CSV table of C-alpha atoms in Angstrom, one decimal:
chain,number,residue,atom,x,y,z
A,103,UNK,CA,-21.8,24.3,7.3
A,104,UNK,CA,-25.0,22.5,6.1
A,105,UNK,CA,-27.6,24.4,8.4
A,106,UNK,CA,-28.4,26.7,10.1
A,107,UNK,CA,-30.2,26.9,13.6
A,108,UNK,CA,-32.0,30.1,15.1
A,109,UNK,CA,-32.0,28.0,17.8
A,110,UNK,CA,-34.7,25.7,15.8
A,111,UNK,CA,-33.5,24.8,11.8
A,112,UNK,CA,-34.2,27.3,9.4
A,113,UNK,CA,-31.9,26.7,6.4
A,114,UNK,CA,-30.1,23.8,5.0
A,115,UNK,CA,-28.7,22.7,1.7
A,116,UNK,CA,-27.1,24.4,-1.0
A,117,UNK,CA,-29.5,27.2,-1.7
A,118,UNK,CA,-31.1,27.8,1.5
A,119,UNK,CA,-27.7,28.3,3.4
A,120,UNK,CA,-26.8,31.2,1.2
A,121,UNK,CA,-30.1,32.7,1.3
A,122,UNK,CA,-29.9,32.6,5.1
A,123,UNK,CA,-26.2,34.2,5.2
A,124,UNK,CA,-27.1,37.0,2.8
A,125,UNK,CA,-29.7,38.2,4.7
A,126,UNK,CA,-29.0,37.4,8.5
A,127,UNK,CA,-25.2,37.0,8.5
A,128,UNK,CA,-23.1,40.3,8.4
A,129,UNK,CA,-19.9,41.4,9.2
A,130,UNK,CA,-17.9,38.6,11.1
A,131,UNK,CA,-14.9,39.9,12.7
A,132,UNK,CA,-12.8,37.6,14.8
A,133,UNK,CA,-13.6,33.9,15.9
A,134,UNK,CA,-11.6,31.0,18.5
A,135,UNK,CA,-12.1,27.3,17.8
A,136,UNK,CA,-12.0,25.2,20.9
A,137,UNK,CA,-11.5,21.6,21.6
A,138,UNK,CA,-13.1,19.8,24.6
A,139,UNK,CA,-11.8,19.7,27.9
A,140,UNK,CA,-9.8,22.5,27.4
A,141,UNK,CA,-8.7,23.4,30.7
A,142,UNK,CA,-8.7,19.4,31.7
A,143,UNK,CA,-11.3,16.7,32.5
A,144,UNK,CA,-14.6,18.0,32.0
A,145,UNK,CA,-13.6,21.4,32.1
A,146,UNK,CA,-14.8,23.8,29.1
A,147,UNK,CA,-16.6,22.6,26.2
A,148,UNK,CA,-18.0,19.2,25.7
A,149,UNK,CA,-17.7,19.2,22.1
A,150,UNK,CA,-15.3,21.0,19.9
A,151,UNK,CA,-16.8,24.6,18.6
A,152,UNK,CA,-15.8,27.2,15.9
A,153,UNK,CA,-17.3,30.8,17.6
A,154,UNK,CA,-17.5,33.8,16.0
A,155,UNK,CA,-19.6,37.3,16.2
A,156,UNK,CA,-20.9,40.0,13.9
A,157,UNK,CA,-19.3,43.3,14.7
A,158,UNK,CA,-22.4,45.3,13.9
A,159,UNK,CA,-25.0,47.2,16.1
A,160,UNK,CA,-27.2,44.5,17.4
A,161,UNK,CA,-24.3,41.6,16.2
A,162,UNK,CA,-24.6,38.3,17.7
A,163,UNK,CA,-22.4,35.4,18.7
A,164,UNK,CA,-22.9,32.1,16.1
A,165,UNK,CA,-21.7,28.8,17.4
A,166,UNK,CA,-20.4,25.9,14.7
A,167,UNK,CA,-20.9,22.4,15.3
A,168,UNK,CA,-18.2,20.7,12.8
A,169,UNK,CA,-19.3,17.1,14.1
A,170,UNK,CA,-23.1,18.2,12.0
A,171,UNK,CA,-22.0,20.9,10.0
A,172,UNK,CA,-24.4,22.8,11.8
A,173,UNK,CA,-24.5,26.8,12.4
A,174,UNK,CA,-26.0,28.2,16.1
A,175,UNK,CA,-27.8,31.6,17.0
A,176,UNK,CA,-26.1,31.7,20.5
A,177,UNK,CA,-28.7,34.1,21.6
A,178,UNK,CA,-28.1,34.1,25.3
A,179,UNK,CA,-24.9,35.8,25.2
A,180,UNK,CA,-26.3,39.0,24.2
A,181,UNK,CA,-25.8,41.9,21.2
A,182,UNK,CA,-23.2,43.7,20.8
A,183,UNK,CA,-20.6,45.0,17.5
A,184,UNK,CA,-18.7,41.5,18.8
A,185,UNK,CA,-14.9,41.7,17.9
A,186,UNK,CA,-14.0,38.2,19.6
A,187,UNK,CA,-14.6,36.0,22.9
A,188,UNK,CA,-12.0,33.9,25.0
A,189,UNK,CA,-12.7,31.0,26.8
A,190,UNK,CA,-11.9,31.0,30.9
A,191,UNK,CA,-11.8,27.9,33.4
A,192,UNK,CA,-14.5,27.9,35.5
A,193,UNK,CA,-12.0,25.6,37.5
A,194,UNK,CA,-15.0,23.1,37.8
A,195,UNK,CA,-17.3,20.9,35.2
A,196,UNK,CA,-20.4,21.9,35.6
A,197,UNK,CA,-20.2,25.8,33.9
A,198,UNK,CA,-18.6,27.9,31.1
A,199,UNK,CA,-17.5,31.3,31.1
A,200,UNK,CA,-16.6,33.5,27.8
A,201,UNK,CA,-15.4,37.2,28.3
A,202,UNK,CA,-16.6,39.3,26.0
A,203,UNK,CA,-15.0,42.0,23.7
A,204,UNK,CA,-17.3,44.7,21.9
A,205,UNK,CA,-15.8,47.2,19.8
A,206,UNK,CA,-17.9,50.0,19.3
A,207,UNK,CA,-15.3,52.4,18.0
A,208,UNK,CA,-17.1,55.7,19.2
A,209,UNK,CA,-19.3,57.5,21.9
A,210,UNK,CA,-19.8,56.0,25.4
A,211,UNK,CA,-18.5,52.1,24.1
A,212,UNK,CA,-19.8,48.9,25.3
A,213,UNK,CA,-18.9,47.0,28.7
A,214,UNK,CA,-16.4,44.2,29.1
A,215,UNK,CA,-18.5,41.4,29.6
A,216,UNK,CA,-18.5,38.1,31.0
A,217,UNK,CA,-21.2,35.6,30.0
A,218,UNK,CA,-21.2,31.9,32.9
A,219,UNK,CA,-23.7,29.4,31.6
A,220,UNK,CA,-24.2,26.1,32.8
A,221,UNK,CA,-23.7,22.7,30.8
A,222,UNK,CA,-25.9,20.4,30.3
A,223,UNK,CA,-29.4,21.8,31.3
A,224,UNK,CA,-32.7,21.8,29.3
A,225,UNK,CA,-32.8,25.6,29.4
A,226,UNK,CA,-35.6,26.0,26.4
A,227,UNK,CA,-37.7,23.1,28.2
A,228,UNK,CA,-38.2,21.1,25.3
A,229,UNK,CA,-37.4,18.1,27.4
A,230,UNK,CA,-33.4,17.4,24.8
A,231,UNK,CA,-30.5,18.7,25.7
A,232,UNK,CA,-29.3,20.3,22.2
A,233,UNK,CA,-25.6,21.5,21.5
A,234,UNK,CA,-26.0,24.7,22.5
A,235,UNK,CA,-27.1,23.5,26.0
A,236,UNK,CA,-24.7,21.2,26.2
A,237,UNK,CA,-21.9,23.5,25.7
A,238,UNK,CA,-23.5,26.0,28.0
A,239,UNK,CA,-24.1,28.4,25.8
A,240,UNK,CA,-27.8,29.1,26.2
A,241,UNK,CA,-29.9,29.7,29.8
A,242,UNK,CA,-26.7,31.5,31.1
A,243,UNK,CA,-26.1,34.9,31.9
A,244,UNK,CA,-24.1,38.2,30.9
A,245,UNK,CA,-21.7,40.3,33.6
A,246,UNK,CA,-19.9,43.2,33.4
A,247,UNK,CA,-17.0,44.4,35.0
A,248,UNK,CA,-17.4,46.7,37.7
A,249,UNK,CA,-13.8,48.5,39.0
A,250,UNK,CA,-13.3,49.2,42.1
A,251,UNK,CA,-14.4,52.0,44.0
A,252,UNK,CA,-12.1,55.3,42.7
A,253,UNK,CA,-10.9,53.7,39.3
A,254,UNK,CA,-12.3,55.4,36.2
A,255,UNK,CA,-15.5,53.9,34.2
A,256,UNK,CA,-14.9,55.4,31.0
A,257,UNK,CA,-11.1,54.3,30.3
A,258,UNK,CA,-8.9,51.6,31.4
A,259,UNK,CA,-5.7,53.1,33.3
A,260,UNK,CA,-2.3,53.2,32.5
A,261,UNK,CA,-1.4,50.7,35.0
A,262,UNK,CA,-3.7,48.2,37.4
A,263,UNK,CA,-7.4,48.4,38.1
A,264,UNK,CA,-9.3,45.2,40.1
A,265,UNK,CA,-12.7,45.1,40.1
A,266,UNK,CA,-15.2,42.1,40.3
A,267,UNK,CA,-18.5,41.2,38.1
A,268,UNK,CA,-21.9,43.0,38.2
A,269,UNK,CA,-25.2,41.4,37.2
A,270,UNK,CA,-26.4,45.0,36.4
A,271,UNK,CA,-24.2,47.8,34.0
A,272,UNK,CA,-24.4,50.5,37.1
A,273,UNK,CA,-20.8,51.8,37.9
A,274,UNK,CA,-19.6,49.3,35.1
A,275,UNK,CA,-16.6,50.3,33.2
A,276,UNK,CA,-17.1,51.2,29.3
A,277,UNK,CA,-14.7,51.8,26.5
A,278,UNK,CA,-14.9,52.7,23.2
A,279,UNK,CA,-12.1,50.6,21.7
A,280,UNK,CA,-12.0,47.2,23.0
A,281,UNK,CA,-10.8,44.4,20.4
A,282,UNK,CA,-9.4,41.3,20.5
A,283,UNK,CA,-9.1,38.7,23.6
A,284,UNK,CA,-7.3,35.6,24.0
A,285,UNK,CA,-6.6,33.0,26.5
A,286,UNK,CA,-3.5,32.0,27.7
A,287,UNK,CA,-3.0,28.0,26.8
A,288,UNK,CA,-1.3,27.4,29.9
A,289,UNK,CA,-2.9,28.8,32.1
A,290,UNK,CA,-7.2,29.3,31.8
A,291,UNK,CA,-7.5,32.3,34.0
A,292,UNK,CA,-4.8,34.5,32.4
A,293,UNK,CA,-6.0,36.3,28.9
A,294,UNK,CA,-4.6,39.0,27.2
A,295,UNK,CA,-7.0,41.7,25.7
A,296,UNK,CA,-6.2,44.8,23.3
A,297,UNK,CA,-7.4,48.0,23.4
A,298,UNK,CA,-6.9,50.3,20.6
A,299,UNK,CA,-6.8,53.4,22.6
A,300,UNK,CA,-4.8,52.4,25.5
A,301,UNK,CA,-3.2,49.6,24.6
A,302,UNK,CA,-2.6,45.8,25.6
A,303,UNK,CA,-3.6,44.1,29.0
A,304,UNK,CA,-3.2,41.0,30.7
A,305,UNK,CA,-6.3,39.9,33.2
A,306,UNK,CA,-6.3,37.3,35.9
A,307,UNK,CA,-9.8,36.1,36.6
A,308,UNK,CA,-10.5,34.4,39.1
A,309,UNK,CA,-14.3,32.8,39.4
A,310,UNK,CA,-16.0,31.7,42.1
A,311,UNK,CA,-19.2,29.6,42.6
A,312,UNK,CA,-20.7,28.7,45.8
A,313,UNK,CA,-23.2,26.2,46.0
A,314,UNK,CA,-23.1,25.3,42.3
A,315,UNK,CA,-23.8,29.2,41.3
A,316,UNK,CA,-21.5,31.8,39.9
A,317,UNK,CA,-20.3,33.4,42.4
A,318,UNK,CA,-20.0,36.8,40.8
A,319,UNK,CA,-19.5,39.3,43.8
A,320,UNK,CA,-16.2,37.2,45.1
A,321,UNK,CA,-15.2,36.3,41.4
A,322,UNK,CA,-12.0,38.8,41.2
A,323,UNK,CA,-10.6,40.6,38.0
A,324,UNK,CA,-7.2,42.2,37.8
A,325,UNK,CA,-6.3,44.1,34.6
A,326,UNK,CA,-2.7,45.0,34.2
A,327,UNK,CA,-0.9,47.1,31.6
A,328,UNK,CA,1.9,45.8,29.7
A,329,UNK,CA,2.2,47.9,26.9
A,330,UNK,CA,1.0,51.4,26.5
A,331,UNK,CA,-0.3,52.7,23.1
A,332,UNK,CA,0.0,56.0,23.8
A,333,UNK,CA,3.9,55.1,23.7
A,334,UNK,CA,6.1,53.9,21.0
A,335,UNK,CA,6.6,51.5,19.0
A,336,UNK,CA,3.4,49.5,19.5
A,337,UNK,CA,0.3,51.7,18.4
A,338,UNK,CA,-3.5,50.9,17.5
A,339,UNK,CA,-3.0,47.2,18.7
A,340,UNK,CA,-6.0,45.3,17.7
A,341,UNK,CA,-5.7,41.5,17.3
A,342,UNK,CA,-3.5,39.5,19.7
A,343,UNK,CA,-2.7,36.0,20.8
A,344,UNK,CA,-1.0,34.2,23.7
A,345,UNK,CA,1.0,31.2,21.8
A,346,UNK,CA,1.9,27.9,23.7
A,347,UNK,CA,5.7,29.7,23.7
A,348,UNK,CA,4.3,31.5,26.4
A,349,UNK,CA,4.8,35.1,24.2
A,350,UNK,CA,1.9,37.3,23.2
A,351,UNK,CA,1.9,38.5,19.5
A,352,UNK,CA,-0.1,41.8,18.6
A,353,UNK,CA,-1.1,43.0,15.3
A,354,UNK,CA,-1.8,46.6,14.9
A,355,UNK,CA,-4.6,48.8,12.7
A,356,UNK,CA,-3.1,50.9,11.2
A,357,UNK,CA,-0.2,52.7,13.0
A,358,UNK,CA,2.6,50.8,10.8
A,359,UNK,CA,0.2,47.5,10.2
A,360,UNK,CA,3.4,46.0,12.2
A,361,UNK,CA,3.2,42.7,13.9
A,362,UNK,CA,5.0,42.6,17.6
A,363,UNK,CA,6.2,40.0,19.9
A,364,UNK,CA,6.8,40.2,23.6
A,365,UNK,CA,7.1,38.5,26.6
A,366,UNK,CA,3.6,37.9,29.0
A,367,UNK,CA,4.7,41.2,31.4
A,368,UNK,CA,5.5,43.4,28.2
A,369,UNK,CA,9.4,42.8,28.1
A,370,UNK,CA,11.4,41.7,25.2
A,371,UNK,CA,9.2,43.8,22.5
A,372,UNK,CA,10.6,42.9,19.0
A,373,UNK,CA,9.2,43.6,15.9
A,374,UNK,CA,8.5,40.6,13.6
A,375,UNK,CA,6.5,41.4,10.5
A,376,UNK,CA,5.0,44.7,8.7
A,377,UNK,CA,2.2,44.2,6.3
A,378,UNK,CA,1.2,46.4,3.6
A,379,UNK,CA,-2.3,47.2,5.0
A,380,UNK,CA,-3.5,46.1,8.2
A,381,UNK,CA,-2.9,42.6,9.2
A,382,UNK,CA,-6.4,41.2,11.0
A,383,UNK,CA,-5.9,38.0,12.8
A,384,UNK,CA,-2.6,35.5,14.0
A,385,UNK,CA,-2.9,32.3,15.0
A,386,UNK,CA,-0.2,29.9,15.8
A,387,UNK,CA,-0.4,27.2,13.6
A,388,UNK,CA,2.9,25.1,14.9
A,389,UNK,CA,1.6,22.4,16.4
A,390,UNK,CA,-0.6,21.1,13.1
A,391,UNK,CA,2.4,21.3,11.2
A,392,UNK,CA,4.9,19.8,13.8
A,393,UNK,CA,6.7,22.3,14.5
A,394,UNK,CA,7.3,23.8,18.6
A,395,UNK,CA,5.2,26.6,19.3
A,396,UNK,CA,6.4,30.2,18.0
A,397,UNK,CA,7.3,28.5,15.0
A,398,UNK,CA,5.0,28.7,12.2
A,399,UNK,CA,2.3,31.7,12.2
A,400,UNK,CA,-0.9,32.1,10.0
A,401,UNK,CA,-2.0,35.5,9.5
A,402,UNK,CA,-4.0,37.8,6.9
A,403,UNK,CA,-3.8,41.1,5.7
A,404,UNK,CA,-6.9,42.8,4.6
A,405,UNK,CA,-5.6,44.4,1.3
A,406,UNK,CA,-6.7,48.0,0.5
A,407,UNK,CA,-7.1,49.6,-3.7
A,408,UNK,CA,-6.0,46.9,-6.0
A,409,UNK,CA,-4.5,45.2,-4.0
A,410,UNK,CA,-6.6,41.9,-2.7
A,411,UNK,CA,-6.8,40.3,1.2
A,412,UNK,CA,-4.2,37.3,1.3
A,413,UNK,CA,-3.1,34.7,3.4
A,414,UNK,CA,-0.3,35.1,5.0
A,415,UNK,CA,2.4,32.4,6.8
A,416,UNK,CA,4.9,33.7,9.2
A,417,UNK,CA,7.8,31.3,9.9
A,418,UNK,CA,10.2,32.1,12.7
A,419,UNK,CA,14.1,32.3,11.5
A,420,UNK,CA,14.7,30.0,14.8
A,421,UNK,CA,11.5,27.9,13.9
A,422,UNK,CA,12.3,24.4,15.2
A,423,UNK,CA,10.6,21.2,14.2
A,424,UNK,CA,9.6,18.7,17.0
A,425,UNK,CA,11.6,15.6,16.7
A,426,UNK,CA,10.8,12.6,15.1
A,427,UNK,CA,9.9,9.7,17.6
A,428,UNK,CA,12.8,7.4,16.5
A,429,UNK,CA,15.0,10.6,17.2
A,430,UNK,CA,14.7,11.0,20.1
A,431,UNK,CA,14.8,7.1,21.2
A,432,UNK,CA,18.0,7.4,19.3
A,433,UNK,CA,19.0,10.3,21.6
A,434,UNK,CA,17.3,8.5,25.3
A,435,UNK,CA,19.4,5.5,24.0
A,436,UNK,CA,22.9,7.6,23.2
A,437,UNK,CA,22.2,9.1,26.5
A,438,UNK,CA,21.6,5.7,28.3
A,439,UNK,CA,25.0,4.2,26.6
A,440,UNK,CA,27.0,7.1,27.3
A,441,UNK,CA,25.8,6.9,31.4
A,442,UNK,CA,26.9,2.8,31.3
A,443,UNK,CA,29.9,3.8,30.0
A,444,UNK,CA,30.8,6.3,32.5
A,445,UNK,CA,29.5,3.9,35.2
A,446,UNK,CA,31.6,0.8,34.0
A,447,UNK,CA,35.0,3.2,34.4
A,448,UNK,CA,34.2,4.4,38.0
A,449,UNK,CA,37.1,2.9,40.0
A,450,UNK,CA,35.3,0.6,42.4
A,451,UNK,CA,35.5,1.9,46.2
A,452,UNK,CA,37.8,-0.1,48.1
A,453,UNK,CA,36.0,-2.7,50.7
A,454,UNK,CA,36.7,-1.8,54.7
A,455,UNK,CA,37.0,-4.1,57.6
């Protein structure tokens, strides 16, 4: 990026950028590029958006416009030590929503938030509607998940717990361990979310509005177990994503530094990679090198002693390229012969009357 906005420029060019990062920036952990209209016309973002946060005491959530190489304080959607954030369909296109991971590591935790903000307002009243309005990602407003009555506040279960979203953090559920989130690309309300401690979760959200306004009291959460860390072979699961196979793939801290596949409920749990110190981040890179999703992986590993961080490709052994136009025309047209040819040696039906 060329500059940097706090929300109003503060750095740009080659020295002032630097300057900027070496005293403000610190720590980035995890971050989700997004395309717009991710969940269909007019829903998600308007304009496509590199997000990432700081996981540090006080860390906040920075916002990249590649179309001005142009870096955002997104201010609005709070502090925390920020390990990632997941997009979810508003099912409308009027509003975002983000959930919210913080990974505190120790003592009470952090909440699992939700931040809704509407698009296209002039939330700072300067009379322009900049990117970060655009995008509705500032004049919103932070959430946290509130379980229902009985279920525990201080650790997610082994098993189910629904709950809704609270405007205020009474009777909202903390943990100490939350990390990474991702949302499944088929389907905007389902993400998957790892917790170090208890292990990996898939949540259906449901959001309502009424009268153009979250909704939050009838906006429902379920969060379901599908794989428990306190039982082998998956343990300290950290970062995770939900590829267009439909599969989620989980890297673990530690614990092995294995990487796992599985199937969306927690079924078919195979092994697929070990690292030699922890492996921080997947992302399914198939489709920008033309292959089907599941295919083709990038990953890193953070390196520990003399050994440095790399770069690191995963390639499926049944990895599968998608087929070249003119193949398949060639295969619609074998197709298409081979059905003439069994329709020209039907016997004709013999004529009545």
């Amino acid at each position: 990026y060329d500059a940097v906005n706090n929300p109003d420029p503060v750095a740009s060019g080659a020295t002032g950028v630097p300057d900027y990062g070496i005293t403000f920036l610190d720590r980035f952990c995890s971050g989700t590029s997004h395309l717009p209209d991710a969940f269909g016309a007019g829903r998600g973002f308007v304009d496509p958006l590199y997000l990432t946060g700081e996981e540090v005491f006080g860390g906040l959530f920075y916002a990249l416009d590649p179309a001005t190489a142009t870096f955002w304080e997104a201010t609005d959607l709070g502090t925390g030590n920020w390990e990632n954030a997941a997009l979810v369909d508003t099912d409308n296109a009027t509003h975002v929503a983000l959930l919210l991971s913080s990974d505190v590591g120790s003592g009470t935790g952090d909440y699992l938030q939700l931040y809704v903000g509407e698009k296209g307002t002039d939330a700072n009243g300067d009379g322009t509607i900049d990117f970060l309005e655009r995008n509705g990602l500032r004049g919103g407003q932070v959430y946290y998940f509130d379980p229902d009555g009985g279920a525990s506040t201080t650790d997610l279960p082994d098993g189910t717990v629904t709950g809704k979203w609270s405007a205020t953090t009474a009777g909202a559920l903390q943990e100490t361990k939350l990390e990474d989130v991702h949302t499944n690309p088929a389907d905007g309300t389902q993400l998957v979310l790892a917790d170090q401690t208890d292990g990996v979760y898939v949540m259906d959200i449901d959001l309502s509005f009424l009268n153009g306004a979250f909704d939050a009291a009838n906006s429902l959460v379920t969060i379901s177990q599908i794989d428990d860390d306190d039982a082998a072979p998956i343990g300290a699961p950290d970062n995770v994503v939900w590829s267009a196979d439909g599969r989620i793939y989980v890297q673990e801290d530690g614990d092995g530094d294995d990487i796992w596949q599985m199937n969306a409920d927690g079924t078919g749990l195979v092994q697929i990679a070990s690292a030699f110190s922890e492996p921080s981040g997947i992302v399914d890179v198939s489709a920008e090198v033309d292959y089907l999703p599941g295919s083709v992986f990038l990953s890193s590993v953070q390196g520990s002693g003399t050994s440095g961080a790399q770069l690191v490709v995963l390639v499926s052994p049944t990895a599968t390229a998608v087929p070249e136009p003119a193949a398949i025309l060639l295969a619609a047209l074998g197709l298409l012969t081979a059905t003439w040819s069994r329709k020209r040696r039907t016997p004709a039906s013999p004529r009545r009357g």
